Amino acid sequence: MRNQHPDFGERVRARRRELGLSQQQLAGDVVTSSYISLLESGKRAPTLDVIIHLAEQLMMPVDELVGQGIAGSLAAEPVSAHSGAVPGPAASAPAGAAAAPQPSRPRTPPPPPASPSPTAVRTPTPPSQILAVNAMQSNDYARSIELLRDLYAQVLAEGDPMRSIEVGLQLQRALQTHGDHDQRLALLEELAAIASDQPSDAVRVAVLTELGSALRDTGYLSRARTPLESALALLRPADLHGTSEHVRLLGTLVSVLCELSDTGPVPALISEMLELAESVDAPGILGRSQWVAAMAYDQLGSAEDAHTFIVRARQHLTPATLTLRDWLRFCRSTTSILLNTGHLDDAHEWLLGAEQTTSLMNVPAETAALAALRARHESALGRHESALKLYVGLTGEDSPLSGLQLARVCLAKAEELRALNRPEEAAEALRGAAAICEENGAYQLAVQMWRRMDEIRSH
């Protein structure tokens, strides 16, 4: 694939060597070292997520790294299908939406960037952004958020929209890792408004995908479909059809549809996602797609398919290829699927791994999610009183859980109460879970809970 900015790779290589980083260290868990080599040789053109990752690792402003304004850089350049890893369970819009051709908007290619002068002075990365990256790498998420929030307010005041989006996307990742989903959602809604006025379709796809993910994580499932479908419509104009961004978008929609119990289009979307992931030819992307498929099949009730895909995902995903947060989520997913398929000993080993990882993060929402998983393991062993005690602690007024995550814990609590022959309390727990589902637009799931309530009462 041609690279319209041949000096991009030279800047990456020079800055990497200046910082004393290997290609593997620069790649991190987003791309592979071979992909970095292709970028540096000018044989690959970077996607937006890769550019932002490289800018963070190289401690450079994005505009300086790409050699021109980011909007111009991404608006006319084809994007490599070999870009970064797909973040955890993600998705796309209705089947067929991604395949429908979209009219491309006319573009005027940007002028080639001027070669940097040997005496050019480097525009320094703000110290706060450097410190924020270091804090994230040290798992000091609160400090990273504080620094990035101040920097975001500063660039907003300066009136630089693309720089605001760059810093804002970095800030929302920190908020996501720290479990601040409501703040992340508010930020992404603001970034979506800023991106809507920018000329780059690729930037809008990136922001809309994150917005859909944030709406899902905060329980606004019906609303999550709108930005995801909008992002799908922009894939072809943004030259992102068939890329890792496309794969991730399909993954996010799959997870949203499964949560909504709108599972009709899900098998076709899973097949499309896996086919694209194979064509991208990046082990991390394929592994994450298999992870998404495993979780989807688990929610569809296809336990053996779920087990098959989580085993395949484990061949590609390791602590060395995932962030600490994503490794924790992968451990939890694997534990859950193993519990559902009756592999209790293997599930216990993965649960212990998840508990060890959680102890390194100190994120209340992650600790609560793990406690719910521990309760499931106790229940599988027939220890219903122990499981119920854990669930009661997770459903109080000070619970860090919210949305559908809280609803599912209430449902599990009801099942433990039923097993302990306390039907009235079980029905009350189900009533609360159904109400949460209705508040978040998960009406089909709410109907299932009302039906389960009737079953408990009839016995």
mmCIF file with all atom_site columns, C-alpha atoms in Angstrom, residues 12-173:
data_model
loop_
_atom_site.group_PDB
_atom_site.id
_atom_site.type_symbol
_atom_site.label_atom_id
_atom_site.label_alt_id
_atom_site.label_comp_id
_atom_site.label_asym_id
_atom_site.label_entity_id
_atom_site.label_seq_id
_atom_site.pdbx_PDB_ins_code
_atom_site.Cartn_x
_atom_site.Cartn_y
_atom_site.Cartn_z
_atom_site.occupancy
_atom_site.B_iso_or_equiv
_atom_site.pdbx_formal_charge
_atom_site.auth_seq_id
_atom_site.auth_comp_id
_atom_site.auth_asym_id
_atom_site.auth_atom_id
_atom_site.pdbx_PDB_model_num
ATOM 1   C CA . VAL A 1 12  ? 8.703   7.486  13.947 1.00 0.00 ? 12  VAL A CA 1
ATOM 2   C CA . ARG A 1 13  ? 12.070  5.733  13.628 1.00 0.00 ? 13  ARG A CA 1
ATOM 3   C CA . ALA A 1 14  ? 14.095  8.796  14.619 1.00 0.00 ? 14  ALA A CA 1
ATOM 4   C CA . ARG A 1 15  ? 11.982  9.559  17.679 1.00 0.00 ? 15  ARG A CA 1
ATOM 5   C CA . ARG A 1 16  ? 11.870  5.889  18.737 1.00 0.00 ? 16  ARG A CA 1
ATOM 6   C CA . ARG A 1 17  ? 15.660  5.671  18.628 1.00 0.00 ? 17  ARG A CA 1
ATOM 7   C CA . GLU A 1 18  ? 15.947  9.016  20.410 1.00 0.00 ? 18  GLU A CA 1
ATOM 8   C CA . LEU A 1 19  ? 13.898  7.567  23.291 1.00 0.00 ? 19  LEU A CA 1
ATOM 9   C CA . GLY A 1 20  ? 15.777  4.264  23.220 1.00 0.00 ? 20  GLY A CA 1
ATOM 10  C CA . LEU A 1 21  ? 12.666  2.182  22.456 1.00 0.00 ? 21  LEU A CA 1
ATOM 11  C CA . SER A 1 22  ? 12.613  -1.112 20.569 1.00 0.00 ? 22  SER A CA 1
ATOM 12  C CA . GLN A 1 23  ? 9.991   -1.699 17.891 1.00 0.00 ? 23  GLN A CA 1
ATOM 13  C CA . GLN A 1 24  ? 8.295   -4.173 20.233 1.00 0.00 ? 24  GLN A CA 1
ATOM 14  C CA . GLN A 1 25  ? 8.177   -1.609 23.060 1.00 0.00 ? 25  GLN A CA 1
ATOM 15  C CA . LEU A 1 26  ? 6.694   0.991  20.714 1.00 0.00 ? 26  LEU A CA 1
ATOM 16  C CA . ALA A 1 27  ? 4.120   -1.503 19.409 1.00 0.00 ? 27  ALA A CA 1
ATOM 17  C CA . GLY A 1 28  ? 2.869   -2.242 22.922 1.00 0.00 ? 28  GLY A CA 1
ATOM 18  C CA . ASP A 1 29  ? -0.432  -4.139 22.891 1.00 0.00 ? 29  ASP A CA 1
ATOM 19  C CA . VAL A 1 30  ? -1.908  -2.152 19.999 1.00 0.00 ? 30  VAL A CA 1
ATOM 20  C CA . VAL A 1 31  ? 0.079   -3.410 16.987 1.00 0.00 ? 31  VAL A CA 1
ATOM 21  C CA . THR A 1 32  ? 2.947   -5.806 16.282 1.00 0.00 ? 32  THR A CA 1
ATOM 22  C CA . SER A 1 33  ? 6.660   -5.031 15.954 1.00 0.00 ? 33  SER A CA 1
ATOM 23  C CA . SER A 1 34  ? 6.489   -6.111 12.295 1.00 0.00 ? 34  SER A CA 1
ATOM 24  C CA . TYR A 1 35  ? 3.770   -3.513 11.720 1.00 0.00 ? 35  TYR A CA 1
ATOM 25  C CA . ILE A 1 36  ? 6.014   -0.828 13.257 1.00 0.00 ? 36  ILE A CA 1
ATOM 26  C CA . SER A 1 37  ? 8.749   -1.959 10.856 1.00 0.00 ? 37  SER A CA 1
ATOM 27  C CA . LEU A 1 38  ? 6.368   -1.571 7.900  1.00 0.00 ? 38  LEU A CA 1
ATOM 28  C CA . LEU A 1 39  ? 5.358   1.906  9.107  1.00 0.00 ? 39  LEU A CA 1
ATOM 29  C CA . GLU A 1 40  ? 8.963   3.013  9.477  1.00 0.00 ? 40  GLU A CA 1
ATOM 30  C CA . SER A 1 41  ? 9.821   1.760  5.995  1.00 0.00 ? 41  SER A CA 1
ATOM 31  C CA . GLY A 1 42  ? 6.851   3.628  4.486  1.00 0.00 ? 42  GLY A CA 1
ATOM 32  C CA . LYS A 1 43  ? 5.071   0.425  3.388  1.00 0.00 ? 43  LYS A CA 1
ATOM 33  C CA . ARG A 1 44  ? 1.995   0.995  5.560  1.00 0.00 ? 44  ARG A CA 1
ATOM 34  C CA . ALA A 1 45  ? -0.193  4.037  6.187  1.00 0.00 ? 45  ALA A CA 1
ATOM 35  C CA . PRO A 1 46  ? -1.332  4.422  9.819  1.00 0.00 ? 46  PRO A CA 1
ATOM 36  C CA . THR A 1 47  ? -4.914  4.536  11.033 1.00 0.00 ? 47  THR A CA 1
ATOM 37  C CA . LEU A 1 48  ? -6.151  7.086  13.562 1.00 0.00 ? 48  LEU A CA 1
ATOM 38  C CA . ASP A 1 49  ? -5.966  4.763  16.559 1.00 0.00 ? 49  ASP A CA 1
ATOM 39  C CA . VAL A 1 50  ? -2.387  3.829  15.668 1.00 0.00 ? 50  VAL A CA 1
ATOM 40  C CA . ILE A 1 51  ? -1.388  7.487  15.214 1.00 0.00 ? 51  ILE A CA 1
ATOM 41  C CA . ILE A 1 52  ? -2.750  8.384  18.653 1.00 0.00 ? 52  ILE A CA 1
ATOM 42  C CA . HIS A 1 53  ? -1.005  5.377  20.220 1.00 0.00 ? 53  HIS A CA 1
ATOM 43  C CA . LEU A 1 54  ? 2.317   6.266  18.609 1.00 0.00 ? 54  LEU A CA 1
ATOM 44  C CA . ALA A 1 55  ? 2.000   9.917  19.613 1.00 0.00 ? 55  ALA A CA 1
ATOM 45  C CA . GLU A 1 56  ? 1.466   8.866  23.233 1.00 0.00 ? 56  GLU A CA 1
ATOM 46  C CA . GLN A 1 57  ? 4.370   6.429  23.275 1.00 0.00 ? 57  GLN A CA 1
ATOM 47  C CA . LEU A 1 58  ? 6.718   8.806  21.449 1.00 0.00 ? 58  LEU A CA 1
ATOM 48  C CA . MET A 1 59  ? 5.554   11.777 23.550 1.00 0.00 ? 59  MET A CA 1
ATOM 49  C CA . MET A 1 60  ? 4.870   13.904 20.466 1.00 0.00 ? 60  MET A CA 1
ATOM 50  C CA . PRO A 1 61  ? 1.886   16.029 19.436 1.00 0.00 ? 61  PRO A CA 1
ATOM 51  C CA . VAL A 1 62  ? -0.132  14.238 16.767 1.00 0.00 ? 62  VAL A CA 1
ATOM 52  C CA . ASP A 1 63  ? 0.230   17.066 14.251 1.00 0.00 ? 63  ASP A CA 1
ATOM 53  C CA . GLU A 1 64  ? 3.999   16.951 14.584 1.00 0.00 ? 64  GLU A CA 1
ATOM 54  C CA . LEU A 1 65  ? 4.068   13.179 14.207 1.00 0.00 ? 65  LEU A CA 1
ATOM 55  C CA . VAL A 1 66  ? 2.020   13.111 10.980 1.00 0.00 ? 66  VAL A CA 1
ATOM 56  C CA . GLY A 1 67  ? 3.728   16.201 9.615  1.00 0.00 ? 67  GLY A CA 1
ATOM 57  C CA . GLN A 1 68  ? 0.515   18.180 9.023  1.00 0.00 ? 68  GLN A CA 1
ATOM 58  C CA . GLY A 1 69  ? -2.941  18.712 10.485 1.00 0.00 ? 69  GLY A CA 1
ATOM 59  C CA . ILE A 1 70  ? -4.455  15.393 11.505 1.00 0.00 ? 70  ILE A CA 1
ATOM 60  C CA . ALA A 1 71  ? -7.702  16.093 9.635  1.00 0.00 ? 71  ALA A CA 1
ATOM 61  C CA . GLY A 1 72  ? -5.879  16.556 6.327  1.00 0.00 ? 72  GLY A CA 1
ATOM 62  C CA . SER A 1 73  ? -3.708  13.539 6.961  1.00 0.00 ? 73  SER A CA 1
ATOM 63  C CA . LEU A 1 74  ? -6.617  11.170 7.466  1.00 0.00 ? 74  LEU A CA 1
ATOM 64  C CA . ALA A 1 75  ? -9.200  12.670 5.110  1.00 0.00 ? 75  ALA A CA 1
ATOM 65  C CA . ALA A 1 76  ? -7.658  11.554 1.819  1.00 0.00 ? 76  ALA A CA 1
ATOM 66  C CA . GLU A 1 77  ? -5.295  8.726  2.672  1.00 0.00 ? 77  GLU A CA 1
ATOM 67  C CA . PRO A 1 78  ? -6.305  5.054  2.389  1.00 0.00 ? 78  PRO A CA 1
ATOM 68  C CA . VAL A 1 79  ? -5.950  3.327  5.728  1.00 0.00 ? 79  VAL A CA 1
ATOM 69  C CA . SER A 1 80  ? -4.028  0.117  6.246  1.00 0.00 ? 80  SER A CA 1
ATOM 70  C CA . ALA A 1 81  ? -5.962  -3.008 7.097  1.00 0.00 ? 81  ALA A CA 1
ATOM 71  C CA . HIS A 1 82  ? -3.117  -4.017 9.394  1.00 0.00 ? 82  HIS A CA 1
ATOM 72  C CA . SER A 1 83  ? -3.591  -1.518 12.179 1.00 0.00 ? 83  SER A CA 1
ATOM 73  C CA . GLY A 1 84  ? -3.988  -1.810 15.918 1.00 0.00 ? 84  GLY A CA 1
ATOM 74  C CA . ALA A 1 85  ? -5.767  -4.287 18.126 1.00 0.00 ? 85  ALA A CA 1
ATOM 75  C CA . VAL A 1 86  ? -9.511  -4.269 18.544 1.00 0.00 ? 86  VAL A CA 1
ATOM 76  C CA . PRO A 1 87  ? -10.546 -3.215 22.035 1.00 0.00 ? 87  PRO A CA 1
ATOM 77  C CA . GLY A 1 88  ? -12.679 -5.685 23.921 1.00 0.00 ? 88  GLY A CA 1
ATOM 78  C CA . PRO A 1 89  ? -16.204 -6.685 23.056 1.00 0.00 ? 89  PRO A CA 1
ATOM 79  C CA . ALA A 1 90  ? -17.322 -4.287 20.455 1.00 0.00 ? 90  ALA A CA 1
ATOM 80  C CA . ALA A 1 91  ? -19.729 -4.222 17.488 1.00 0.00 ? 91  ALA A CA 1
ATOM 81  C CA . SER A 1 92  ? -21.549 -2.943 14.396 1.00 0.00 ? 92  SER A CA 1
ATOM 82  C CA . ALA A 1 93  ? -24.978 -2.137 12.992 1.00 0.00 ? 93  ALA A CA 1
ATOM 83  C CA . PRO A 1 94  ? -27.686 -4.264 11.435 1.00 0.00 ? 94  PRO A CA 1
ATOM 84  C CA . ALA A 1 95  ? -26.469 -6.966 9.122  1.00 0.00 ? 95  ALA A CA 1
ATOM 85  C CA . GLY A 1 96  ? -26.045 -5.592 5.648  1.00 0.00 ? 96  GLY A CA 1
ATOM 86  C CA . ALA A 1 97  ? -25.480 -2.032 6.833  1.00 0.00 ? 97  ALA A CA 1
ATOM 87  C CA . ALA A 1 98  ? -21.734 -2.441 6.704  1.00 0.00 ? 98  ALA A CA 1
ATOM 88  C CA . ALA A 1 99  ? -21.838 -4.000 3.239  1.00 0.00 ? 99  ALA A CA 1
ATOM 89  C CA . ALA A 1 100 ? -24.019 -1.371 1.623  1.00 0.00 ? 100 ALA A CA 1
ATOM 90  C CA . PRO A 1 101 ? -21.936 0.903  -0.645 1.00 0.00 ? 101 PRO A CA 1
ATOM 91  C CA . GLN A 1 102 ? -21.842 4.488  0.525  1.00 0.00 ? 102 GLN A CA 1
ATOM 92  C CA . PRO A 1 103 ? -21.261 7.485  -1.747 1.00 0.00 ? 103 PRO A CA 1
ATOM 93  C CA . SER A 1 104 ? -17.812 8.940  -1.244 1.00 0.00 ? 104 SER A CA 1
ATOM 94  C CA . ARG A 1 105 ? -17.558 12.658 -0.752 1.00 0.00 ? 105 ARG A CA 1
ATOM 95  C CA . PRO A 1 106 ? -15.192 14.447 -3.153 1.00 0.00 ? 106 PRO A CA 1
ATOM 96  C CA . ARG A 1 107 ? -11.878 15.224 -1.580 1.00 0.00 ? 107 ARG A CA 1
ATOM 97  C CA . THR A 1 108 ? -8.984  17.418 -2.572 1.00 0.00 ? 108 THR A CA 1
ATOM 98  C CA . PRO A 1 109 ? -5.725  15.718 -1.654 1.00 0.00 ? 109 PRO A CA 1
ATOM 99  C CA . PRO A 1 110 ? -3.680  17.774 0.796  1.00 0.00 ? 110 PRO A CA 1
ATOM 100 C CA . PRO A 1 111 ? -0.383  19.210 -0.404 1.00 0.00 ? 111 PRO A CA 1
ATOM 101 C CA . PRO A 1 112 ? 2.646   17.090 0.496  1.00 0.00 ? 112 PRO A CA 1
ATOM 102 C CA . PRO A 1 113 ? 4.218   18.146 3.776  1.00 0.00 ? 113 PRO A CA 1
ATOM 103 C CA . ALA A 1 114 ? 7.419   20.076 3.631  1.00 0.00 ? 114 ALA A CA 1
ATOM 104 C CA . SER A 1 115 ? 10.508  18.138 4.621  1.00 0.00 ? 115 SER A CA 1
ATOM 105 C CA . PRO A 1 116 ? 11.588  19.134 8.108  1.00 0.00 ? 116 PRO A CA 1
ATOM 106 C CA . SER A 1 117 ? 14.559  21.406 8.259  1.00 0.00 ? 117 SER A CA 1
ATOM 107 C CA . PRO A 1 118 ? 17.607  20.006 10.064 1.00 0.00 ? 118 PRO A CA 1
ATOM 108 C CA . THR A 1 119 ? 17.516  23.049 12.288 1.00 0.00 ? 119 THR A CA 1
ATOM 109 C CA . ALA A 1 120 ? 13.767  22.887 12.956 1.00 0.00 ? 120 ALA A CA 1
ATOM 110 C CA . VAL A 1 121 ? 12.845  23.239 16.598 1.00 0.00 ? 121 VAL A CA 1
ATOM 111 C CA . ARG A 1 122 ? 10.700  20.421 18.003 1.00 0.00 ? 122 ARG A CA 1
ATOM 112 C CA . THR A 1 123 ? 7.335   21.566 19.324 1.00 0.00 ? 123 THR A CA 1
ATOM 113 C CA . PRO A 1 124 ? 7.426   20.157 22.841 1.00 0.00 ? 124 PRO A CA 1
ATOM 114 C CA . THR A 1 125 ? 4.706   17.846 24.062 1.00 0.00 ? 125 THR A CA 1
ATOM 115 C CA . PRO A 1 126 ? 3.047   19.483 27.079 1.00 0.00 ? 126 PRO A CA 1
ATOM 116 C CA . PRO A 1 127 ? 4.654   18.129 30.261 1.00 0.00 ? 127 PRO A CA 1
ATOM 117 C CA . SER A 1 128 ? 1.209   17.247 31.591 1.00 0.00 ? 128 SER A CA 1
ATOM 118 C CA . GLN A 1 129 ? 0.595   14.915 28.631 1.00 0.00 ? 129 GLN A CA 1
ATOM 119 C CA . ILE A 1 130 ? 3.929   13.183 29.152 1.00 0.00 ? 130 ILE A CA 1
ATOM 120 C CA . LEU A 1 131 ? 3.207   12.776 32.851 1.00 0.00 ? 131 LEU A CA 1
ATOM 121 C CA . ALA A 1 132 ? -0.305  11.485 32.059 1.00 0.00 ? 132 ALA A CA 1
ATOM 122 C CA . VAL A 1 133 ? 1.106   8.763  29.797 1.00 0.00 ? 133 VAL A CA 1
ATOM 123 C CA . ASN A 1 134 ? 3.600   7.777  32.494 1.00 0.00 ? 134 ASN A CA 1
ATOM 124 C CA . ALA A 1 135 ? 0.836   7.690  35.110 1.00 0.00 ? 135 ALA A CA 1
ATOM 125 C CA . MET A 1 136 ? -1.318  5.436  32.907 1.00 0.00 ? 136 MET A CA 1
ATOM 126 C CA . GLN A 1 137 ? 1.596   3.068  32.378 1.00 0.00 ? 137 GLN A CA 1
ATOM 127 C CA . SER A 1 138 ? 2.058   2.952  36.162 1.00 0.00 ? 138 SER A CA 1
ATOM 128 C CA . ASN A 1 139 ? -1.679  2.236  36.677 1.00 0.00 ? 139 ASN A CA 1
ATOM 129 C CA . ASP A 1 140 ? -2.115  5.598  38.438 1.00 0.00 ? 140 ASP A CA 1
ATOM 130 C CA . TYR A 1 141 ? -5.358  6.291  36.601 1.00 0.00 ? 141 TYR A CA 1
ATOM 131 C CA . ALA A 1 142 ? -6.592  9.049  38.909 1.00 0.00 ? 142 ALA A CA 1
ATOM 132 C CA . ARG A 1 143 ? -3.431  11.084 38.341 1.00 0.00 ? 143 ARG A CA 1
ATOM 133 C CA . SER A 1 144 ? -3.575  10.507 34.579 1.00 0.00 ? 144 SER A CA 1
ATOM 134 C CA . ILE A 1 145 ? -7.207  11.666 34.475 1.00 0.00 ? 145 ILE A CA 1
ATOM 135 C CA . GLU A 1 146 ? -6.424  14.794 36.495 1.00 0.00 ? 146 GLU A CA 1
ATOM 136 C CA . LEU A 1 147 ? -3.589  15.800 34.151 1.00 0.00 ? 147 LEU A CA 1
ATOM 137 C CA . LEU A 1 148 ? -5.497  15.054 30.961 1.00 0.00 ? 148 LEU A CA 1
ATOM 138 C CA . ARG A 1 149 ? -8.630  16.831 32.168 1.00 0.00 ? 149 ARG A CA 1
ATOM 139 C CA . ASP A 1 150 ? -6.634  20.021 32.777 1.00 0.00 ? 150 ASP A CA 1
ATOM 140 C CA . LEU A 1 151 ? -4.935  19.713 29.384 1.00 0.00 ? 151 LEU A CA 1
ATOM 141 C CA . TYR A 1 152 ? -8.259  19.088 27.642 1.00 0.00 ? 152 TYR A CA 1
ATOM 142 C CA . ALA A 1 153 ? -9.738  22.238 29.188 1.00 0.00 ? 153 ALA A CA 1
ATOM 143 C CA . GLN A 1 154 ? -6.678  24.157 28.007 1.00 0.00 ? 154 GLN A CA 1
ATOM 144 C CA . VAL A 1 155 ? -6.826  23.019 24.359 1.00 0.00 ? 155 VAL A CA 1
ATOM 145 C CA . LEU A 1 156 ? -10.572 23.643 24.282 1.00 0.00 ? 156 LEU A CA 1
ATOM 146 C CA . ALA A 1 157 ? -9.957  27.206 25.405 1.00 0.00 ? 157 ALA A CA 1
ATOM 147 C CA . GLU A 1 158 ? -7.324  27.593 22.686 1.00 0.00 ? 158 GLU A CA 1
ATOM 148 C CA . GLY A 1 159 ? -9.939  26.712 20.057 1.00 0.00 ? 159 GLY A CA 1
ATOM 149 C CA . ASP A 1 160 ? -8.044  23.851 18.395 1.00 0.00 ? 160 ASP A CA 1
ATOM 150 C CA . PRO A 1 161 ? -10.727 21.231 17.590 1.00 0.00 ? 161 PRO A CA 1
ATOM 151 C CA . MET A 1 162 ? -8.476  18.449 16.305 1.00 0.00 ? 162 MET A CA 1
ATOM 152 C CA . ARG A 1 163 ? -6.098  18.810 19.230 1.00 0.00 ? 163 ARG A CA 1
ATOM 153 C CA . SER A 1 164 ? -9.139  18.762 21.527 1.00 0.00 ? 164 SER A CA 1
ATOM 154 C CA . ILE A 1 165 ? -10.279 15.480 19.965 1.00 0.00 ? 165 ILE A CA 1
ATOM 155 C CA . GLU A 1 166 ? -6.793  14.009 20.279 1.00 0.00 ? 166 GLU A CA 1
ATOM 156 C CA . VAL A 1 167 ? -6.493  14.838 23.988 1.00 0.00 ? 167 VAL A CA 1
ATOM 157 C CA . GLY A 1 168 ? -10.161 14.025 24.595 1.00 0.00 ? 168 GLY A CA 1
ATOM 158 C CA . LEU A 1 169 ? -9.811  10.512 23.167 1.00 0.00 ? 169 LEU A CA 1
ATOM 159 C CA . GLN A 1 170 ? -6.787  9.954  25.379 1.00 0.00 ? 170 GLN A CA 1
ATOM 160 C CA . LEU A 1 171 ? -8.747  11.206 28.395 1.00 0.00 ? 171 LEU A CA 1
ATOM 161 C CA . GLN A 1 172 ? -11.761 8.981  27.664 1.00 0.00 ? 172 GLN A CA 1
ATOM 162 C CA . ARG A 1 173 ? -9.487  5.922  27.568 1.00 0.00 ? 173 ARG A CA 1
#
